[in-house]
Structures are given as structure tokens and as C-alpha cells.
Amino acid sequence: MSFYSVVDFIRENYPEYFGFQTYPIAECAAIRKVADEWGVFCNFYATPITVDGVTFKSAEQLFQLMKFREPEVIRKIWNGVTAKGKVCHEVKRTVKSYEKEYRRADWGSMILDALKFALEKKYEQCEEFRNELNRSKGLYIVEDETGHLRGKEPLWGTKHEGDVFVGPNVLGKLLMELRDNGKLEYNLPEDALEFIKVLKG
């Protein structure tokens, strides 16, 4: 198992989201790049989200910071500084440089709850996101990772096979759940948002 793979985390802790499903391409709103149609569904889309007075650039930045407890690491990630002291403007790459040593031990058991939290905050605060979710009604929302997989099986999204998308489609499932219910049910550890106190300090 790869330290960075979410497959085992989801299988063990979120079985309701585990497993491949098939979606007809003609009936899908496909998430690919931020600049494409449906780009607002990407976690990296620039939708400022404020939590307890701290504003995050995107749902991805909020989600990634939830992986850590160590104040010094949290501050460095916030300032775009990698573990090797280099400046990096990509939050996912910056976070990855700290994960093996500093990631929360319980991350696997809270990973989708953390993502649900970030998506719900985005839904509450971003009108464009809400409007596009509403526009997608009647369609399946899928994350199309075909261009990044290079022959591998999708671990998070889907891939294009003939006239269907196939894969776990975790983000797509969460977005459809949010669209259809107006909220997401999540259960976070009591200290899940302690990192915000660090950023405020």
C-alpha cells in the first residue's frame, strides 16, 4: 500500500463510497480542469472560503491543511514553504513534502469527513458553485482522470472507456450528494480545526 493512496482508507472507513461504478458519458458533467466547463467543481478552483476568520484560497487548501497538527508545519504550508525550505505555490506539492513525517495518524479515518467539510463550506459561501451544481441536475457528476492515469486504474476519479466513465468517482459522488441534499453529513475529530487557531495566532 502506498502511503499516499486513499484506496485502503476508503475501503476500511468509508465502504459506502468504495468500488467502481459506470456512468454513460452522454449523461455526465465531467470535471477535468479548472478552466473547463464544470471547472468550479474542482477543489483547486479559486473560491475563497472563510472558516472562523481565516480565509482559504480554495477547498483544496482547506482540506490539505486539515492533515496536520504541528504548528510550525501548518505555518510553513500556509506560507508555501516545503520541508526543504523551497517556495512552492502548489499546496498539494507543499503538503506532500511534510506528510510522511507529520501527517495526522488518524487521517485515514477522517479523510472524507474533512473533504465533506471543505465542500460544504464552499457550497455555503460560493454562489457560482451552488449555481453550477443546480445546473448539473439530471446529470451524473464525474471526475475524469483519464489524461493523468497513463494506463493505470483510477484510485479517486474515473477514466474514459468507450462511451462510459468507469471508476470510484469519490469526488463526483460527494458533489451529487451535496447537490441533491443541500448538505453533507460528516463527523470530525474534536481537534480537526485546531490548525485554524495556529493560523490566527
PDB file of C-alpha atoms in Angstrom:
ATOM      1  CA  MET A   1       0.000   0.000   0.000  1.00  0.00           C
ATOM      2  CA  SER A   2       1.307   3.439  -0.940  1.00  0.00           C
ATOM      3  CA  PHE A   3       1.476   5.934   1.933  1.00  0.00           C
ATOM      4  CA  TYR A   4      -0.336   8.428  -0.308  1.00  0.00           C
ATOM      5  CA  SER A   5      -3.040   6.068  -1.621  1.00  0.00           C
ATOM      6  CA  VAL A   6      -6.564   6.708  -0.390  1.00  0.00           C
ATOM      7  CA  VAL A   7      -7.959   3.362  -1.590  1.00  0.00           C
ATOM      8  CA  ASP A   8      -7.429   1.431   1.645  1.00  0.00           C
ATOM      9  CA  PHE A   9      -8.620   4.380   3.723  1.00  0.00           C
ATOM     10  CA  ILE A  10     -11.905   4.468   1.835  1.00  0.00           C
ATOM     11  CA  ARG A  11     -12.329   0.688   1.782  1.00  0.00           C
ATOM     12  CA  GLU A  12     -11.882   0.473   5.549  1.00  0.00           C
ATOM     13  CA  ASN A  13     -13.554   3.653   6.776  1.00  0.00           C
ATOM     14  CA  TYR A  14     -15.998   4.683   4.034  1.00  0.00           C
ATOM     15  CA  PRO A  15     -17.227   1.469   2.372  1.00  0.00           C
ATOM     16  CA  GLU A  16     -20.320   3.248   1.043  1.00  0.00           C
ATOM     17  CA  TYR A  17     -18.035   5.248  -1.293  1.00  0.00           C
ATOM     18  CA  PHE A  18     -15.786   2.329  -2.240  1.00  0.00           C
ATOM     19  CA  GLY A  19     -15.878   0.443  -5.549  1.00  0.00           C
ATOM     20  CA  PHE A  20     -16.089   1.153  -9.267  1.00  0.00           C
ATOM     21  CA  GLN A  21     -19.240   2.388 -10.956  1.00  0.00           C
ATOM     22  CA  THR A  22     -20.104   3.103 -14.586  1.00  0.00           C
ATOM     23  CA  TYR A  23     -21.569   6.354 -15.916  1.00  0.00           C
ATOM     24  CA  PRO A  24     -22.757   6.982 -19.519  1.00  0.00           C
ATOM     25  CA  ILE A  25     -20.644   9.815 -20.935  1.00  0.00           C
ATOM     26  CA  ALA A  26     -23.645  11.446 -22.608  1.00  0.00           C
ATOM     27  CA  GLU A  27     -25.267  11.851 -19.189  1.00  0.00           C
ATOM     28  CA  CYS A  28     -22.278  13.318 -17.347  1.00  0.00           C
ATOM     29  CA  ALA A  29     -20.937  16.654 -16.183  1.00  0.00           C
ATOM     30  CA  ALA A  30     -17.233  15.823 -16.339  1.00  0.00           C
ATOM     31  CA  ILE A  31     -14.679  17.566 -14.133  1.00  0.00           C
ATOM     32  CA  ARG A  32     -11.309  17.925 -15.845  1.00  0.00           C
ATOM     33  CA  LYS A  33      -9.508  21.269 -15.471  1.00  0.00           C
ATOM     34  CA  VAL A  34     -10.282  24.448 -13.565  1.00  0.00           C
ATOM     35  CA  ALA A  35     -10.603  26.390 -16.823  1.00  0.00           C
ATOM     36  CA  ASP A  36     -13.017  23.900 -18.441  1.00  0.00           C
ATOM     37  CA  GLU A  37     -16.792  23.742 -18.191  1.00  0.00           C
ATOM     38  CA  TRP A  38     -17.680  22.489 -14.712  1.00  0.00           C
ATOM     39  CA  GLY A  39     -14.272  23.694 -13.541  1.00  0.00           C
ATOM     40  CA  VAL A  40     -15.821  25.227 -10.421  1.00  0.00           C
ATOM     41  CA  PHE A  41     -16.336  21.648  -9.191  1.00  0.00           C
ATOM     42  CA  CYS A  42     -12.540  21.216  -8.961  1.00  0.00           C
ATOM     43  CA  ASN A  43     -11.221  21.522  -5.420  1.00  0.00           C
ATOM     44  CA  PHE A  44      -8.438  23.754  -6.775  1.00  0.00           C
ATOM     45  CA  TYR A  45     -10.882  26.294  -8.227  1.00  0.00           C
ATOM     46  CA  ALA A  46     -10.261  29.716  -6.659  1.00  0.00           C
ATOM     47  CA  THR A  47     -13.240  30.017  -4.343  1.00  0.00           C
ATOM     48  CA  PRO A  48     -12.241  31.823  -1.147  1.00  0.00           C
ATOM     49  CA  ILE A  49     -13.618  30.018   1.913  1.00  0.00           C
ATOM     50  CA  THR A  50     -13.591  31.619   5.351  1.00  0.00           C
ATOM     51  CA  VAL A  51     -13.606  29.481   8.497  1.00  0.00           C
ATOM     52  CA  ASP A  52     -13.503  31.193  11.883  1.00  0.00           C
ATOM     53  CA  GLY A  53     -11.957  34.344  10.434  1.00  0.00           C
ATOM     54  CA  VAL A  54      -9.294  32.632   8.292  1.00  0.00           C
ATOM     55  CA  THR A  55      -9.768  32.748   4.509  1.00  0.00           C
ATOM     56  CA  PHE A  56      -8.501  29.875   2.375  1.00  0.00           C
ATOM     57  CA  LYS A  57      -7.836  30.197  -1.359  1.00  0.00           C
ATOM     58  CA  SER A  58      -9.753  27.056  -2.267  1.00  0.00           C
ATOM     59  CA  ALA A  59     -11.438  23.959  -0.894  1.00  0.00           C
ATOM     60  CA  GLU A  60      -8.200  22.092  -1.624  1.00  0.00           C
ATOM     61  CA  GLN A  61      -6.111  24.374   0.584  1.00  0.00           C
ATOM     62  CA  LEU A  62      -8.568  23.968   3.457  1.00  0.00           C
ATOM     63  CA  PHE A  63      -8.720  20.187   3.003  1.00  0.00           C
ATOM     64  CA  GLN A  64      -4.945  19.744   2.793  1.00  0.00           C
ATOM     65  CA  LEU A  65      -4.222  21.775   5.918  1.00  0.00           C
ATOM     66  CA  MET A  66      -6.559  19.552   7.908  1.00  0.00           C
ATOM     67  CA  LYS A  67      -3.898  16.823   7.682  1.00  0.00           C
ATOM     68  CA  PHE A  68      -1.652  18.443  10.279  1.00  0.00           C
ATOM     69  CA  ARG A  69      -1.398  19.291  13.978  1.00  0.00           C
ATOM     70  CA  GLU A  70       2.171  20.611  14.211  1.00  0.00           C
ATOM     71  CA  PRO A  71       2.057  24.457  14.392  1.00  0.00           C
ATOM     72  CA  GLU A  72       5.386  25.045  12.625  1.00  0.00           C
ATOM     73  CA  VAL A  73       4.405  22.758   9.754  1.00  0.00           C
ATOM     74  CA  ILE A  74       0.989  24.398   9.441  1.00  0.00           C
ATOM     75  CA  ARG A  75       2.578  27.858   9.207  1.00  0.00           C
ATOM     76  CA  LYS A  76       5.115  26.729   6.607  1.00  0.00           C
ATOM     77  CA  ILE A  77       2.442  25.136   4.425  1.00  0.00           C
ATOM     78  CA  TRP A  78       0.314  28.271   4.745  1.00  0.00           C
ATOM     79  CA  ASN A  79       3.275  30.328   3.530  1.00  0.00           C
ATOM     80  CA  GLY A  80       4.076  27.925   0.692  1.00  0.00           C
ATOM     81  CA  VAL A  81       7.371  26.649   2.078  1.00  0.00           C
ATOM     82  CA  THR A  82       8.286  23.000   1.549  1.00  0.00           C
ATOM     83  CA  ALA A  83      10.102  20.752   4.030  1.00  0.00           C
ATOM     84  CA  LYS A  84      13.312  21.537   2.139  1.00  0.00           C
ATOM     85  CA  GLY A  85      12.747  25.261   2.551  1.00  0.00           C
ATOM     86  CA  LYS A  86      11.775  25.949  -1.049  1.00  0.00           C
ATOM     87  CA  VAL A  87       8.930  28.262  -2.014  1.00  0.00           C
ATOM     88  CA  CYS A  88       6.099  26.392  -3.720  1.00  0.00           C
ATOM     89  CA  HIS A  89       2.799  27.808  -4.925  1.00  0.00           C
ATOM     90  CA  GLU A  90       1.109  24.384  -5.251  1.00  0.00           C
ATOM     91  CA  VAL A  91      -0.450  23.453  -1.925  1.00  0.00           C
ATOM     92  CA  LYS A  92      -0.672  19.734  -2.712  1.00  0.00           C
ATOM     93  CA  ARG A  93       3.034  19.533  -3.532  1.00  0.00           C
ATOM     94  CA  THR A  94       3.969  21.550  -0.450  1.00  0.00           C
ATOM     95  CA  VAL A  95       1.831  19.313   1.775  1.00  0.00           C
ATOM     96  CA  LYS A  96       3.300  16.145   0.301  1.00  0.00           C
ATOM     97  CA  SER A  97       6.771  17.211   1.450  1.00  0.00           C
ATOM     98  CA  TYR A  98       5.603  17.055   5.087  1.00  0.00           C
ATOM     99  CA  GLU A  99       3.162  14.147   5.017  1.00  0.00           C
ATOM    100  CA  LYS A 100       5.377  11.175   5.836  1.00  0.00           C
ATOM    101  CA  GLU A 101       6.697  12.760   8.999  1.00  0.00           C
ATOM    102  CA  TYR A 102       3.852  14.971  10.175  1.00  0.00           C
ATOM    103  CA  ARG A 103       0.501  13.804   8.811  1.00  0.00           C
ATOM    104  CA  ARG A 104      -2.108  13.072  11.472  1.00  0.00           C
ATOM    105  CA  ALA A 105      -2.147   9.388  12.433  1.00  0.00           C
ATOM    106  CA  ASP A 106      -5.952   9.365  12.172  1.00  0.00           C
ATOM    107  CA  TRP A 107      -6.091  10.947   8.711  1.00  0.00           C
ATOM    108  CA  GLY A 108      -7.343   7.750   7.069  1.00  0.00           C
ATOM    109  CA  SER A 109     -10.372   7.644   9.339  1.00  0.00           C
ATOM    110  CA  MET A 110     -11.316  11.285   8.696  1.00  0.00           C
ATOM    111  CA  ILE A 111     -10.241  11.903   5.101  1.00  0.00           C
ATOM    112  CA  LEU A 112     -13.710  12.004   3.536  1.00  0.00           C
ATOM    113  CA  ASP A 113     -15.231  13.811   6.503  1.00  0.00           C
ATOM    114  CA  ALA A 114     -12.580  16.505   6.013  1.00  0.00           C
ATOM    115  CA  LEU A 115     -13.417  16.718   2.316  1.00  0.00           C
ATOM    116  CA  LYS A 116     -17.137  16.888   3.080  1.00  0.00           C
ATOM    117  CA  PHE A 117     -16.469  19.748   5.477  1.00  0.00           C
ATOM    118  CA  ALA A 118     -14.483  21.674   2.852  1.00  0.00           C
ATOM    119  CA  LEU A 119     -17.112  21.082   0.157  1.00  0.00           C
ATOM    120  CA  GLU A 120     -19.974  22.137   2.409  1.00  0.00           C
ATOM    121  CA  LYS A 121     -18.178  25.371   3.327  1.00  0.00           C
ATOM    122  CA  LYS A 122     -17.598  26.001  -0.373  1.00  0.00           C
ATOM    123  CA  TYR A 123     -21.300  25.383  -1.027  1.00  0.00           C
ATOM    124  CA  GLU A 124     -22.344  27.801   1.727  1.00  0.00           C
ATOM    125  CA  GLN A 125     -20.023  30.594   0.586  1.00  0.00           C
ATOM    126  CA  CYS A 126     -19.739  30.326  -3.211  1.00  0.00           C
ATOM    127  CA  GLU A 127     -22.793  31.272  -5.248  1.00  0.00           C
ATOM    128  CA  GLU A 128     -21.157  30.219  -8.525  1.00  0.00           C
ATOM    129  CA  PHE A 129     -20.566  26.735  -7.117  1.00  0.00           C
ATOM    130  CA  ARG A 130     -24.178  26.439  -5.961  1.00  0.00           C
ATOM    131  CA  ASN A 131     -25.471  27.664  -9.316  1.00  0.00           C
ATOM    132  CA  GLU A 132     -23.375  25.189 -11.293  1.00  0.00           C
ATOM    133  CA  LEU A 133     -24.433  22.320  -9.050  1.00  0.00           C
ATOM    134  CA  ASN A 134     -28.017  23.305  -9.705  1.00  0.00           C
ATOM    135  CA  ARG A 135     -27.324  23.462 -13.478  1.00  0.00           C
ATOM    136  CA  SER A 136     -25.944  19.912 -13.340  1.00  0.00           C
ATOM    137  CA  LYS A 137     -29.210  18.437 -12.076  1.00  0.00           C
ATOM    138  CA  GLY A 138     -30.211  15.456 -14.189  1.00  0.00           C
ATOM    139  CA  LEU A 139     -26.543  14.653 -14.938  1.00  0.00           C
ATOM    140  CA  TYR A 140     -24.004  12.452 -13.203  1.00  0.00           C
ATOM    141  CA  ILE A 141     -21.025  14.439 -11.905  1.00  0.00           C
ATOM    142  CA  VAL A 142     -17.778  12.583 -12.591  1.00  0.00           C
ATOM    143  CA  GLU A 143     -14.122  13.424 -12.148  1.00  0.00           C
ATOM    144  CA  ASP A 144     -12.411  12.455 -15.414  1.00  0.00           C
ATOM    145  CA  GLU A 145      -8.803  11.486 -14.656  1.00  0.00           C
ATOM    146  CA  THR A 146      -8.193   9.728 -17.987  1.00  0.00           C
ATOM    147  CA  GLY A 147      -5.403  12.075 -19.068  1.00  0.00           C
ATOM    148  CA  HIS A 148      -3.419  11.539 -15.851  1.00  0.00           C
ATOM    149  CA  LEU A 149      -3.686   7.771 -15.425  1.00  0.00           C
ATOM    150  CA  ARG A 150      -1.306   6.564 -18.166  1.00  0.00           C
ATOM    151  CA  GLY A 151      -2.838   3.097 -18.307  1.00  0.00           C
ATOM    152  CA  LYS A 152      -3.420   2.757 -14.570  1.00  0.00           C
ATOM    153  CA  GLU A 153      -6.749   2.261 -12.838  1.00  0.00           C
ATOM    154  CA  PRO A 154      -8.331   5.347 -11.250  1.00  0.00           C
ATOM    155  CA  LEU A 155      -7.963   5.476  -7.462  1.00  0.00           C
ATOM    156  CA  TRP A 156     -10.184   8.502  -6.866  1.00  0.00           C
ATOM    157  CA  GLY A 157     -11.997   9.581 -10.032  1.00  0.00           C
ATOM    158  CA  THR A 158     -12.887   7.820 -13.291  1.00  0.00           C
ATOM    159  CA  LYS A 159     -11.432   7.012 -16.693  1.00  0.00           C
ATOM    160  CA  HIS A 160     -12.959   7.102 -20.159  1.00  0.00           C
ATOM    161  CA  GLU A 161     -13.727   3.633 -21.580  1.00  0.00           C
ATOM    162  CA  GLY A 162     -15.700   3.682 -24.821  1.00  0.00           C
ATOM    163  CA  ASP A 163     -18.944   5.513 -24.171  1.00  0.00           C
ATOM    164  CA  VAL A 164     -18.745   5.371 -20.365  1.00  0.00           C
ATOM    165  CA  PHE A 165     -16.709   6.679 -17.451  1.00  0.00           C
ATOM    166  CA  VAL A 166     -15.593   3.977 -15.018  1.00  0.00           C
ATOM    167  CA  GLY A 167     -14.133   4.362 -11.536  1.00  0.00           C
ATOM    168  CA  PRO A 168     -14.721   5.069  -7.832  1.00  0.00           C
ATOM    169  CA  ASN A 169     -15.685   8.693  -8.603  1.00  0.00           C
ATOM    170  CA  VAL A 170     -15.420   9.718  -4.949  1.00  0.00           C
ATOM    171  CA  LEU A 171     -15.500  13.482  -5.527  1.00  0.00           C
ATOM    172  CA  GLY A 172     -18.336  13.117  -8.019  1.00  0.00           C
ATOM    173  CA  LYS A 173     -20.385  11.098  -5.528  1.00  0.00           C
ATOM    174  CA  LEU A 174     -19.876  13.718  -2.829  1.00  0.00           C
ATOM    175  CA  LEU A 175     -20.820  16.546  -5.175  1.00  0.00           C
ATOM    176  CA  MET A 176     -24.001  14.777  -6.272  1.00  0.00           C
ATOM    177  CA  GLU A 177     -24.872  14.122  -2.641  1.00  0.00           C
ATOM    178  CA  LEU A 178     -24.314  17.788  -1.837  1.00  0.00           C
ATOM    179  CA  ARG A 179     -26.340  18.919  -4.857  1.00  0.00           C
ATOM    180  CA  ASP A 180     -29.267  16.641  -4.071  1.00  0.00           C
ATOM    181  CA  ASN A 181     -29.389  17.225  -0.298  1.00  0.00           C
ATOM    182  CA  GLY A 182     -28.009  20.740   0.136  1.00  0.00           C
ATOM    183  CA  LYS A 183     -25.602  19.450   2.779  1.00  0.00           C
ATOM    184  CA  LEU A 184     -23.174  16.640   3.600  1.00  0.00           C
ATOM    185  CA  GLU A 185     -23.123  14.604   6.791  1.00  0.00           C
ATOM    186  CA  TYR A 186     -19.685  14.477   8.402  1.00  0.00           C
ATOM    187  CA  ASN A 187     -18.132  13.658  11.758  1.00  0.00           C
ATOM    188  CA  LEU A 188     -14.762  15.232  12.503  1.00  0.00           C
ATOM    189  CA  PRO A 189     -12.436  14.714  15.478  1.00  0.00           C
ATOM    190  CA  GLU A 190     -12.702  17.386  18.184  1.00  0.00           C
ATOM    191  CA  ASP A 191      -9.302  18.825  17.258  1.00  0.00           C
ATOM    192  CA  ALA A 192      -9.892  18.811  13.479  1.00  0.00           C
ATOM    193  CA  LEU A 193      -9.928  22.617  13.250  1.00  0.00           C
ATOM    194  CA  GLU A 194      -7.189  23.377  15.768  1.00  0.00           C
ATOM    195  CA  PHE A 195      -4.906  24.333  12.870  1.00  0.00           C
ATOM    196  CA  ILE A 196      -7.039  27.433  12.347  1.00  0.00           C
ATOM    197  CA  LYS A 197      -6.044  28.710  15.801  1.00  0.00           C
ATOM    198  CA  VAL A 198      -2.419  28.359  14.696  1.00  0.00           C
ATOM    199  CA  LEU A 199      -3.070  30.441  11.580  1.00  0.00           C
ATOM    200  CA  LYS A 200      -4.905  33.099  13.592  1.00  0.00           C
ATOM    201  CA  GLY A 201      -2.094  33.283  16.128  1.00  0.00           C
TER     202      GLY A 201
END
